[in-house]
Amino acid sequence: MNVRASLVIVLLAALAAGTAVVLIGSGDFSMTPGEVVTTLFGHGTFQQEFIVTDLRLPRVLVGLLVGAALGVGGAVFQTISRNPLGSPDVLGFGQGATVGALTVIVLFQGGAAAVAGGAVAGGLLTGVAVYVLAWKRGVHGFRLVLVGIGAAAMLTAATQYLITKANLVDATRAVVWMTGSLDGRDWAQVWPLLVVCGVLLPLVFAHGPALRVMEMGDDAAYALGVRVERTRLVLMGSAVLLVAVATAAAGPIAFVSLSAPQLARRLTRSTGPNLVAATFMGAALLLVADWVSMEAFGDRQLPVGVVTGVLGGCYLLWLLVSERRAGRI
């Protein structure tokens, strides 16, 4: 048992839980953490129970689940590609979900459920296309990253084209969705996320030991009894679906899947994919960013995607500089 990694996981879980309580208590009708906890256990007033259960708790749960899904999805792809830049943001899966959602908004004027379905379909189709194009006697990390970057560029162009073809109302709706936000989230977004995460996260964790062996290369993994292609296909499919469903629920939240696994690895100082730590790191990062977006700019509340984009962009620049100095890029 890695004591440091276990301690980091506990602290990240405590940070996510504490930030969740603070977020639930924040707003025009403020509540102390004690009142929030009391209300969650069913001992609040009628007004407190309505505000917590119907208005604020769904938003926080969506943030927790989306952050966890993005964190573990990023950890899977960075491990499979053996590249710290091999996250869903870079490989085009988030852009695929965006194109799917915008197609429904611009061409079909679909409602919220249809937009979410389009985002999931777009992410899954992008995952299949990238996997097929990167296949050549197996899927290798360097080829996966190159194909993913190309797919991301093409999908970004498709997004811009769809916006230029939209009328003013649909274009405004599309841009708002593309920003990434937790505003207005309710139980209709919580339950699908909860079901998908409840099924796929244990599946990914169960393949964690095999994923750790695969970091040594396909030949070593084959020699140690790992069914490499089957394991890679299961993990990539699970990660793509997690990212697609997270994007469908909250829009494209930038850079969480890139930074959460790397920050988790640096805190735990542990080798391997650090799946559990990356999961809690993603959840904590997204909730902290949401709190910053609500409190740091006065009355002008920003979408959480803006905050994660700024912080993640700074982290990406630092990562590129450090990788260049280390001679890995």
mmCIF file of C-alpha atoms in Angstrom:
data_model
loop_
_atom_site.group_PDB
_atom_site.id
_atom_site.type_symbol
_atom_site.label_atom_id
_atom_site.label_comp_id
_atom_site.label_asym_id
_atom_site.label_seq_id
_atom_site.Cartn_x
_atom_site.Cartn_y
_atom_site.Cartn_z
ATOM 1 C CA MET A 1 0.000 0.000 0.000
ATOM 2 C CA ASN A 2 1.362 3.391 -1.046
ATOM 3 C CA VAL A 3 0.843 5.541 2.044
ATOM 4 C CA ARG A 4 1.544 8.862 0.312
ATOM 5 C CA ALA A 5 -0.845 8.099 -2.563
ATOM 6 C CA SER A 6 -3.569 7.004 -0.140
ATOM 7 C CA LEU A 7 -3.138 10.192 1.895
ATOM 8 C CA VAL A 8 -3.325 12.330 -1.244
ATOM 9 C CA ILE A 9 -6.535 10.581 -2.305
ATOM 10 C CA VAL A 10 -8.098 11.183 1.107
ATOM 11 C CA LEU A 11 -7.093 14.856 1.046
ATOM 12 C CA LEU A 12 -8.429 15.332 -2.487
ATOM 13 C CA ALA A 13 -11.716 13.689 -1.499
ATOM 14 C CA ALA A 14 -11.918 15.993 1.525
ATOM 15 C CA LEU A 15 -11.167 19.024 -0.674
ATOM 16 C CA ALA A 16 -13.889 18.042 -3.147
ATOM 17 C CA ALA A 17 -16.414 17.442 -0.342
ATOM 18 C CA GLY A 18 -15.528 20.689 1.447
ATOM 19 C CA THR A 19 -15.745 22.720 -1.751
ATOM 20 C CA ALA A 20 -19.101 21.087 -2.507
ATOM 21 C CA VAL A 21 -20.470 22.178 0.875
ATOM 22 C CA VAL A 22 -19.179 25.731 0.364
ATOM 23 C CA LEU A 23 -20.693 25.891 -3.130
ATOM 24 C CA ILE A 24 -24.076 24.692 -1.895
ATOM 25 C CA GLY A 25 -24.028 27.431 0.733
ATOM 26 C CA SER A 26 -22.998 30.181 -1.711
ATOM 27 C CA GLY A 27 -25.416 32.452 -3.523
ATOM 28 C CA ASP A 28 -28.013 35.134 -2.883
ATOM 29 C CA PHE A 29 -29.455 33.007 -0.065
ATOM 30 C CA SER A 30 -26.227 32.158 1.752
ATOM 31 C CA MET A 31 -25.924 29.305 4.230
ATOM 32 C CA THR A 32 -23.182 28.305 6.631
ATOM 33 C CA PRO A 33 -21.467 24.929 6.139
ATOM 34 C CA GLY A 34 -23.208 23.676 9.270
ATOM 35 C CA GLU A 35 -26.610 24.625 7.883
ATOM 36 C CA VAL A 36 -25.779 22.940 4.587
ATOM 37 C CA VAL A 37 -24.780 19.685 6.295
ATOM 38 C CA THR A 38 -27.857 19.806 8.542
ATOM 39 C CA THR A 39 -30.102 20.348 5.531
ATOM 40 C CA LEU A 40 -28.473 17.516 3.599
ATOM 41 C CA PHE A 41 -29.351 15.183 6.466
ATOM 42 C CA GLY A 42 -32.987 16.338 6.307
ATOM 43 C CA HIS A 43 -33.119 18.713 9.281
ATOM 44 C CA GLY A 44 -33.286 22.088 7.536
ATOM 45 C CA THR A 45 -36.176 24.460 7.103
ATOM 46 C CA PHE A 46 -38.518 24.212 4.125
ATOM 47 C CA GLN A 47 -36.731 27.072 2.349
ATOM 48 C CA GLN A 48 -33.302 25.546 3.000
ATOM 49 C CA GLU A 49 -34.354 22.127 1.750
ATOM 50 C CA PHE A 50 -35.808 23.626 -1.434
ATOM 51 C CA ILE A 51 -32.684 25.681 -2.157
ATOM 52 C CA VAL A 52 -30.279 22.848 -1.389
ATOM 53 C CA THR A 53 -32.124 19.848 -2.836
ATOM 54 C CA ASP A 54 -33.794 21.402 -5.867
ATOM 55 C CA LEU A 55 -31.461 24.230 -6.874
ATOM 56 C CA ARG A 56 -27.866 23.811 -5.710
ATOM 57 C CA LEU A 57 -27.203 20.134 -4.999
ATOM 58 C CA PRO A 58 -27.788 18.986 -8.625
ATOM 59 C CA ARG A 59 -25.305 21.572 -9.917
ATOM 60 C CA VAL A 60 -22.641 20.434 -7.444
ATOM 61 C CA LEU A 61 -23.240 16.749 -8.198
ATOM 62 C CA VAL A 62 -22.936 17.417 -11.929
ATOM 63 C CA GLY A 63 -19.647 19.218 -11.247
ATOM 64 C CA LEU A 64 -18.327 16.314 -9.170
ATOM 65 C CA LEU A 65 -19.295 13.687 -11.723
ATOM 66 C CA VAL A 66 -18.110 15.675 -14.748
ATOM 67 C CA GLY A 67 -14.768 16.413 -13.090
ATOM 68 C CA ALA A 68 -14.323 12.761 -12.097
ATOM 69 C CA ALA A 69 -15.189 11.551 -15.607
ATOM 70 C CA LEU A 70 -12.780 14.006 -17.243
ATOM 71 C CA GLY A 71 -10.018 13.186 -14.770
ATOM 72 C CA VAL A 72 -10.145 9.431 -15.279
ATOM 73 C CA GLY A 73 -10.615 9.838 -19.047
ATOM 74 C CA GLY A 74 -7.491 11.969 -19.234
ATOM 75 C CA ALA A 75 -5.532 9.486 -17.113
ATOM 76 C CA VAL A 76 -6.491 6.605 -19.410
ATOM 77 C CA PHE A 77 -5.490 8.373 -22.619
ATOM 78 C CA GLN A 78 -2.274 9.812 -21.227
ATOM 79 C CA THR A 79 -1.259 6.327 -20.078
ATOM 80 C CA ILE A 80 -2.228 4.592 -23.329
ATOM 81 C CA SER A 81 -0.424 7.194 -25.439
ATOM 82 C CA ARG A 82 2.451 7.387 -22.918
ATOM 83 C CA ASN A 83 2.383 11.134 -23.479
ATOM 84 C CA PRO A 84 1.340 13.845 -20.973
ATOM 85 C CA LEU A 85 -0.276 15.739 -23.860
ATOM 86 C CA GLY A 86 -2.406 12.762 -24.869
ATOM 87 C CA SER A 87 -5.607 13.971 -23.250
ATOM 88 C CA PRO A 88 -9.122 14.082 -24.754
ATOM 89 C CA ASP A 89 -8.739 17.856 -25.200
ATOM 90 C CA VAL A 90 -5.806 17.320 -27.544
ATOM 91 C CA LEU A 91 -6.996 14.117 -29.229
ATOM 92 C CA GLY A 92 -10.235 15.623 -30.486
ATOM 93 C CA PHE A 93 -12.867 13.769 -28.462
ATOM 94 C CA GLY A 94 -14.170 16.935 -26.813
ATOM 95 C CA GLN A 95 -14.252 18.640 -30.211
ATOM 96 C CA GLY A 96 -16.175 15.672 -31.636
ATOM 97 C CA ALA A 97 -18.790 15.989 -28.911
ATOM 98 C CA THR A 98 -18.995 19.723 -29.638
ATOM 99 C CA VAL A 99 -19.594 19.123 -33.348
ATOM 100 C CA GLY A 100 -22.311 16.596 -32.523
ATOM 101 C CA ALA A 101 -24.063 19.044 -30.203
ATOM 102 C CA LEU A 102 -23.771 21.972 -32.631
ATOM 103 C CA THR A 103 -25.124 19.838 -35.466
ATOM 104 C CA VAL A 104 -28.273 19.256 -33.427
ATOM 105 C CA ILE A 105 -28.521 22.942 -32.426
ATOM 106 C CA VAL A 106 -27.833 24.500 -35.829
ATOM 107 C CA LEU A 107 -29.329 22.012 -38.297
ATOM 108 C CA PHE A 108 -32.200 20.537 -36.293
ATOM 109 C CA GLN A 109 -32.932 23.141 -33.581
ATOM 110 C CA GLY A 110 -33.107 20.303 -31.064
ATOM 111 C CA GLY A 111 -33.892 20.616 -27.390
ATOM 112 C CA ALA A 112 -31.621 19.969 -24.429
ATOM 113 C CA ALA A 113 -32.022 16.183 -24.535
ATOM 114 C CA ALA A 114 -31.320 16.065 -28.270
ATOM 115 C CA VAL A 115 -28.241 18.268 -27.838
ATOM 116 C CA ALA A 116 -26.927 15.939 -25.131
ATOM 117 C CA GLY A 117 -27.530 12.936 -27.370
ATOM 118 C CA GLY A 118 -25.750 14.649 -30.243
ATOM 119 C CA ALA A 119 -22.754 15.386 -28.030
ATOM 120 C CA VAL A 120 -22.507 11.734 -26.935
ATOM 121 C CA ALA A 121 -22.862 10.499 -30.510
ATOM 122 C CA GLY A 122 -20.240 12.953 -31.780
ATOM 123 C CA GLY A 123 -17.750 11.943 -29.103
ATOM 124 C CA LEU A 124 -18.239 8.232 -29.742
ATOM 125 C CA LEU A 125 -17.964 8.589 -33.528
ATOM 126 C CA THR A 126 -14.771 10.609 -33.108
ATOM 127 C CA GLY A 127 -13.346 7.918 -30.827
ATOM 128 C CA VAL A 128 -14.094 5.203 -33.370
ATOM 129 C CA ALA A 129 -12.606 7.248 -36.231
ATOM 130 C CA VAL A 130 -9.410 8.063 -34.318
ATOM 131 C CA TYR A 131 -8.978 4.429 -33.260
ATOM 132 C CA VAL A 132 -9.445 3.140 -36.815
ATOM 133 C CA LEU A 133 -7.133 5.741 -38.355
ATOM 134 C CA ALA A 134 -4.449 5.127 -35.715
ATOM 135 C CA TRP A 135 -4.586 1.340 -36.173
ATOM 136 C CA LYS A 136 -1.583 -0.293 -37.808
ATOM 137 C CA ARG A 137 -0.828 -3.676 -36.265
ATOM 138 C CA GLY A 138 -2.085 -2.149 -33.060
ATOM 139 C CA VAL A 139 -2.611 1.370 -31.734
ATOM 140 C CA HIS A 140 0.586 3.040 -30.576
ATOM 141 C CA GLY A 141 0.892 6.215 -28.567
ATOM 142 C CA PHE A 142 2.756 8.462 -30.997
ATOM 143 C CA ARG A 143 0.419 7.600 -33.882
ATOM 144 C CA LEU A 144 -2.637 8.048 -31.638
ATOM 145 C CA VAL A 145 -1.547 11.562 -30.652
ATOM 146 C CA LEU A 146 -0.816 12.597 -34.238
ATOM 147 C CA VAL A 147 -4.132 11.292 -35.549
ATOM 148 C CA GLY A 148 -5.955 12.888 -32.631
ATOM 149 C CA ILE A 149 -4.365 16.292 -33.241
ATOM 150 C CA GLY A 150 -5.366 16.106 -36.909
ATOM 151 C CA ALA A 151 -8.914 15.105 -35.983
ATOM 152 C CA ALA A 152 -9.129 17.960 -33.469
ATOM 153 C CA ALA A 153 -8.078 20.482 -36.127
ATOM 154 C CA MET A 154 -10.668 19.198 -38.613
ATOM 155 C CA LEU A 155 -13.423 19.158 -35.995
ATOM 156 C CA THR A 156 -12.564 22.688 -34.889
ATOM 157 C CA ALA A 157 -12.978 23.816 -38.500
ATOM 158 C CA ALA A 158 -16.338 22.005 -38.630
ATOM 159 C CA THR A 159 -17.418 23.816 -35.464
ATOM 160 C CA GLN A 160 -16.568 27.192 -36.958
ATOM 161 C CA TYR A 161 -18.417 26.317 -40.160
ATOM 162 C CA LEU A 162 -21.557 25.334 -38.245
ATOM 163 C CA ILE A 163 -21.522 28.615 -36.325
ATOM 164 C CA THR A 164 -21.234 30.639 -39.551
ATOM 165 C CA LYS A 165 -24.256 28.768 -40.983
ATOM 166 C CA ALA A 166 -26.437 29.366 -37.911
ATOM 167 C CA ASN A 167 -28.903 32.173 -37.432
ATOM 168 C CA LEU A 168 -28.350 34.641 -34.612
ATOM 169 C CA VAL A 169 -30.424 32.774 -32.016
ATOM 170 C CA ASP A 170 -28.867 29.369 -32.729
ATOM 171 C CA ALA A 171 -25.360 30.835 -32.931
ATOM 172 C CA THR A 172 -25.811 32.489 -29.539
ATOM 173 C CA ARG A 173 -27.101 29.252 -28.055
ATOM 174 C CA ALA A 174 -24.189 27.330 -29.580
ATOM 175 C CA VAL A 175 -21.559 29.729 -28.242
ATOM 176 C CA VAL A 176 -23.093 29.618 -24.752
ATOM 177 C CA TRP A 177 -23.042 25.807 -24.830
ATOM 178 C CA MET A 178 -19.445 25.724 -26.128
ATOM 179 C CA THR A 179 -18.218 27.820 -23.205
ATOM 180 C CA GLY A 180 -18.883 25.030 -20.703
ATOM 181 C CA SER A 181 -20.978 25.823 -17.670
ATOM 182 C CA LEU A 182 -22.718 24.271 -14.670
ATOM 183 C CA ASP A 183 -25.452 26.920 -14.556
ATOM 184 C CA GLY A 184 -29.006 25.624 -14.567
ATOM 185 C CA ARG A 185 -28.058 21.990 -14.134
ATOM 186 C CA ASP A 186 -30.733 19.858 -12.495
ATOM 187 C CA TRP A 187 -31.490 16.229 -11.684
ATOM 188 C CA ALA A 188 -32.112 15.456 -15.362
ATOM 189 C CA GLN A 189 -28.349 15.786 -15.925
ATOM 190 C CA VAL A 190 -27.374 14.061 -12.672
ATOM 191 C CA TRP A 191 -29.000 10.659 -13.221
ATOM 192 C CA PRO A 192 -27.473 9.802 -16.639
ATOM 193 C CA LEU A 193 -24.063 10.907 -15.386
ATOM 194 C CA LEU A 194 -24.460 8.865 -12.211
ATOM 195 C CA VAL A 195 -25.426 5.727 -14.146
ATOM 196 C CA VAL A 196 -22.578 6.035 -16.662
ATOM 197 C CA CYS A 197 -19.963 6.802 -14.002
ATOM 198 C CA GLY A 198 -21.319 4.057 -11.747
ATOM 199 C CA VAL A 199 -20.819 1.493 -14.519
ATOM 200 C CA LEU A 200 -17.669 2.704 -16.271
ATOM 201 C CA LEU A 201 -15.508 3.953 -13.397
ATOM 202 C CA PRO A 202 -15.379 0.514 -11.681
ATOM 203 C CA LEU A 203 -14.701 -1.054 -15.093
ATOM 204 C CA VAL A 204 -11.749 1.280 -15.677
ATOM 205 C CA PHE A 205 -10.424 0.762 -12.134
ATOM 206 C CA ALA A 206 -10.620 -3.011 -12.617
ATOM 207 C CA HIS A 207 -8.314 -2.687 -15.654
ATOM 208 C CA GLY A 208 -5.902 -0.445 -13.740
ATOM 209 C CA PRO A 209 -3.257 -3.138 -13.113
ATOM 210 C CA ALA A 210 -3.236 -4.106 -16.801
ATOM 211 C CA LEU A 211 -3.013 -0.445 -17.796
ATOM 212 C CA ARG A 212 -0.038 -0.018 -15.499
ATOM 213 C CA VAL A 213 1.723 -2.976 -17.149
ATOM 214 C CA MET A 214 0.990 -1.540 -20.603
ATOM 215 C CA GLU A 215 3.082 1.530 -19.733
ATOM 216 C CA MET A 216 6.131 -0.720 -20.207
ATOM 217 C CA GLY A 217 5.175 -1.316 -23.840
ATOM 218 C CA ASP A 218 3.049 -3.814 -25.717
ATOM 219 C CA ASP A 219 5.757 -6.505 -25.929
ATOM 220 C CA ALA A 220 6.349 -6.516 -22.178
ATOM 221 C CA ALA A 221 2.605 -6.492 -21.520
ATOM 222 C CA TYR A 222 2.058 -9.456 -23.856
ATOM 223 C CA ALA A 223 4.882 -11.330 -22.128
ATOM 224 C CA LEU A 224 3.227 -10.709 -18.742
ATOM 225 C CA GLY A 225 -0.099 -12.091 -19.929
ATOM 226 C CA VAL A 226 -2.037 -8.885 -20.674
ATOM 227 C CA ARG A 227 -4.422 -9.029 -23.619
ATOM 228 C CA VAL A 228 -3.196 -5.701 -24.897
ATOM 229 C CA GLU A 229 -5.575 -4.839 -27.734
ATOM 230 C CA ARG A 230 -8.649 -6.036 -25.887
ATOM 231 C CA THR A 231 -7.657 -4.075 -22.787
ATOM 232 C CA ARG A 232 -6.819 -0.985 -24.826
ATOM 233 C CA LEU A 233 -10.141 -1.145 -26.672
ATOM 234 C CA VAL A 234 -12.150 -1.506 -23.448
ATOM 235 C CA LEU A 235 -10.303 1.341 -21.749
ATOM 236 C CA MET A 236 -10.441 3.686 -24.730
ATOM 237 C CA GLY A 237 -14.138 2.978 -25.260
ATOM 238 C CA SER A 238 -14.899 3.606 -21.594
ATOM 239 C CA ALA A 239 -12.839 6.807 -21.508
ATOM 240 C CA VAL A 240 -14.413 8.167 -24.705
ATOM 241 C CA LEU A 241 -17.912 7.489 -23.375
ATOM 242 C CA LEU A 242 -17.085 9.137 -20.030
ATOM 243 C CA VAL A 243 -15.751 12.257 -21.752
ATOM 244 C CA ALA A 244 -18.681 12.374 -24.185
ATOM 245 C CA VAL A 245 -21.310 12.082 -21.443
ATOM 246 C CA ALA A 246 -19.489 14.681 -19.328
ATOM 247 C CA THR A 247 -19.406 17.051 -22.301
ATOM 248 C CA ALA A 248 -23.091 16.423 -22.967
ATOM 249 C CA ALA A 249 -23.940 17.351 -19.368
ATOM 250 C CA ALA A 250 -21.839 20.505 -18.959
ATOM 251 C CA GLY A 251 -20.450 21.451 -22.344
ATOM 252 C CA PRO A 252 -16.764 21.236 -23.267
ATOM 253 C CA ILE A 253 -14.887 21.965 -20.018
ATOM 254 C CA ALA A 254 -11.348 22.715 -21.131
ATOM 255 C CA PHE A 255 -8.110 21.314 -19.719
ATOM 256 C CA VAL A 256 -9.450 19.350 -16.718
ATOM 257 C CA SER A 257 -8.683 16.047 -18.427
ATOM 258 C CA LEU A 258 -5.205 17.341 -19.327
ATOM 259 C CA SER A 259 -4.137 18.721 -15.970
ATOM 260 C CA ALA A 260 -5.891 16.478 -13.420
ATOM 261 C CA PRO A 261 -3.866 13.275 -14.112
ATOM 262 C CA GLN A 262 -0.571 15.142 -14.185
ATOM 263 C CA LEU A 263 -1.267 17.013 -10.968
ATOM 264 C CA ALA A 264 -2.362 13.766 -9.310
ATOM 265 C CA ARG A 265 0.835 12.031 -10.383
ATOM 266 C CA ARG A 266 2.994 14.864 -9.080
ATOM 267 C CA LEU A 267 1.225 14.870 -5.727
ATOM 268 C CA THR A 268 1.297 11.106 -5.228
ATOM 269 C CA ARG A 269 4.813 10.735 -6.688
ATOM 270 C CA SER A 270 3.646 7.316 -7.752
ATOM 271 C CA THR A 271 4.200 5.516 -11.038
ATOM 272 C CA GLY A 272 1.319 4.177 -13.036
ATOM 273 C CA PRO A 273 -1.918 5.799 -14.213
ATOM 274 C CA ASN A 274 -3.060 6.917 -10.709
ATOM 275 C CA LEU A 275 -6.677 6.433 -11.773
ATOM 276 C CA VAL A 276 -8.297 6.962 -8.369
ATOM 277 C CA ALA A 277 -6.196 10.036 -7.594
ATOM 278 C CA ALA A 278 -6.930 11.495 -11.034
ATOM 279 C CA THR A 279 -10.653 10.934 -10.470
ATOM 280 C CA PHE A 280 -10.714 12.895 -7.212
ATOM 281 C CA MET A 281 -8.350 15.517 -8.602
ATOM 282 C CA GLY A 282 -10.670 16.134 -11.557
ATOM 283 C CA ALA A 283 -13.690 16.485 -9.266
ATOM 284 C CA ALA A 284 -11.856 18.845 -6.898
ATOM 285 C CA LEU A 285 -10.412 20.938 -9.752
ATOM 286 C CA LEU A 286 -13.785 21.499 -11.386
ATOM 287 C CA LEU A 287 -15.539 22.440 -8.144
ATOM 288 C CA VAL A 288 -12.744 24.821 -7.119
ATOM 289 C CA ALA A 289 -12.864 26.420 -10.580
ATOM 290 C CA ASP A 290 -16.645 26.753 -10.262
ATOM 291 C CA TRP A 291 -16.254 28.451 -6.873
ATOM 292 C CA VAL A 292 -13.678 30.843 -8.363
ATOM 293 C CA SER A 293 -16.016 31.638 -11.255
ATOM 294 C CA MET A 294 -18.791 32.492 -8.781
ATOM 295 C CA GLU A 295 -16.838 34.467 -6.189
ATOM 296 C CA ALA A 296 -13.701 35.982 -7.747
ATOM 297 C CA PHE A 297 -15.302 38.408 -10.201
ATOM 298 C CA GLY A 298 -17.920 40.175 -8.108
ATOM 299 C CA ASP A 299 -21.371 40.334 -9.625
ATOM 300 C CA ARG A 300 -20.106 39.137 -13.024
ATOM 301 C CA GLN A 301 -20.228 35.393 -12.651
ATOM 302 C CA LEU A 302 -18.218 33.581 -15.344
ATOM 303 C CA PRO A 303 -18.913 30.144 -16.818
ATOM 304 C CA VAL A 304 -16.636 27.552 -15.274
ATOM 305 C CA GLY A 305 -15.214 26.702 -18.712
ATOM 306 C CA VAL A 306 -13.632 30.161 -18.898
ATOM 307 C CA VAL A 307 -11.804 29.660 -15.588
ATOM 308 C CA THR A 308 -10.581 26.149 -16.436
ATOM 309 C CA GLY A 309 -9.469 27.420 -19.845
ATOM 310 C CA VAL A 310 -7.335 30.187 -18.334
ATOM 311 C CA LEU A 311 -5.824 28.012 -15.608
ATOM 312 C CA GLY A 312 -5.385 25.037 -17.939
ATOM 313 C CA GLY A 313 -3.740 27.167 -20.612
ATOM 314 C CA CYS A 314 -1.150 28.376 -18.112
ATOM 315 C CA TYR A 315 -0.575 24.792 -16.993
ATOM 316 C CA LEU A 316 -0.191 23.611 -20.600
ATOM 317 C CA LEU A 317 2.475 26.241 -21.280
ATOM 318 C CA TRP A 318 4.348 25.171 -18.145
ATOM 319 C CA LEU A 319 4.059 21.505 -19.149
ATOM 320 C CA LEU A 320 5.385 22.186 -22.657
ATOM 321 C CA VAL A 321 8.355 24.115 -21.275
ATOM 322 C CA SER A 322 9.190 21.411 -18.716
ATOM 323 C CA GLU A 323 8.872 18.604 -21.300
ATOM 324 C CA ARG A 324 11.099 20.533 -23.704
ATOM 325 C CA ARG A 325 13.748 21.086 -21.032
ATOM 326 C CA ALA A 326 13.626 17.381 -20.205
ATOM 327 C CA GLY A 327 14.235 16.567 -23.872
ATOM 328 C CA ARG A 328 10.985 14.616 -24.324
ATOM 329 C CA ILE A 329 9.553 16.943 -27.016
#
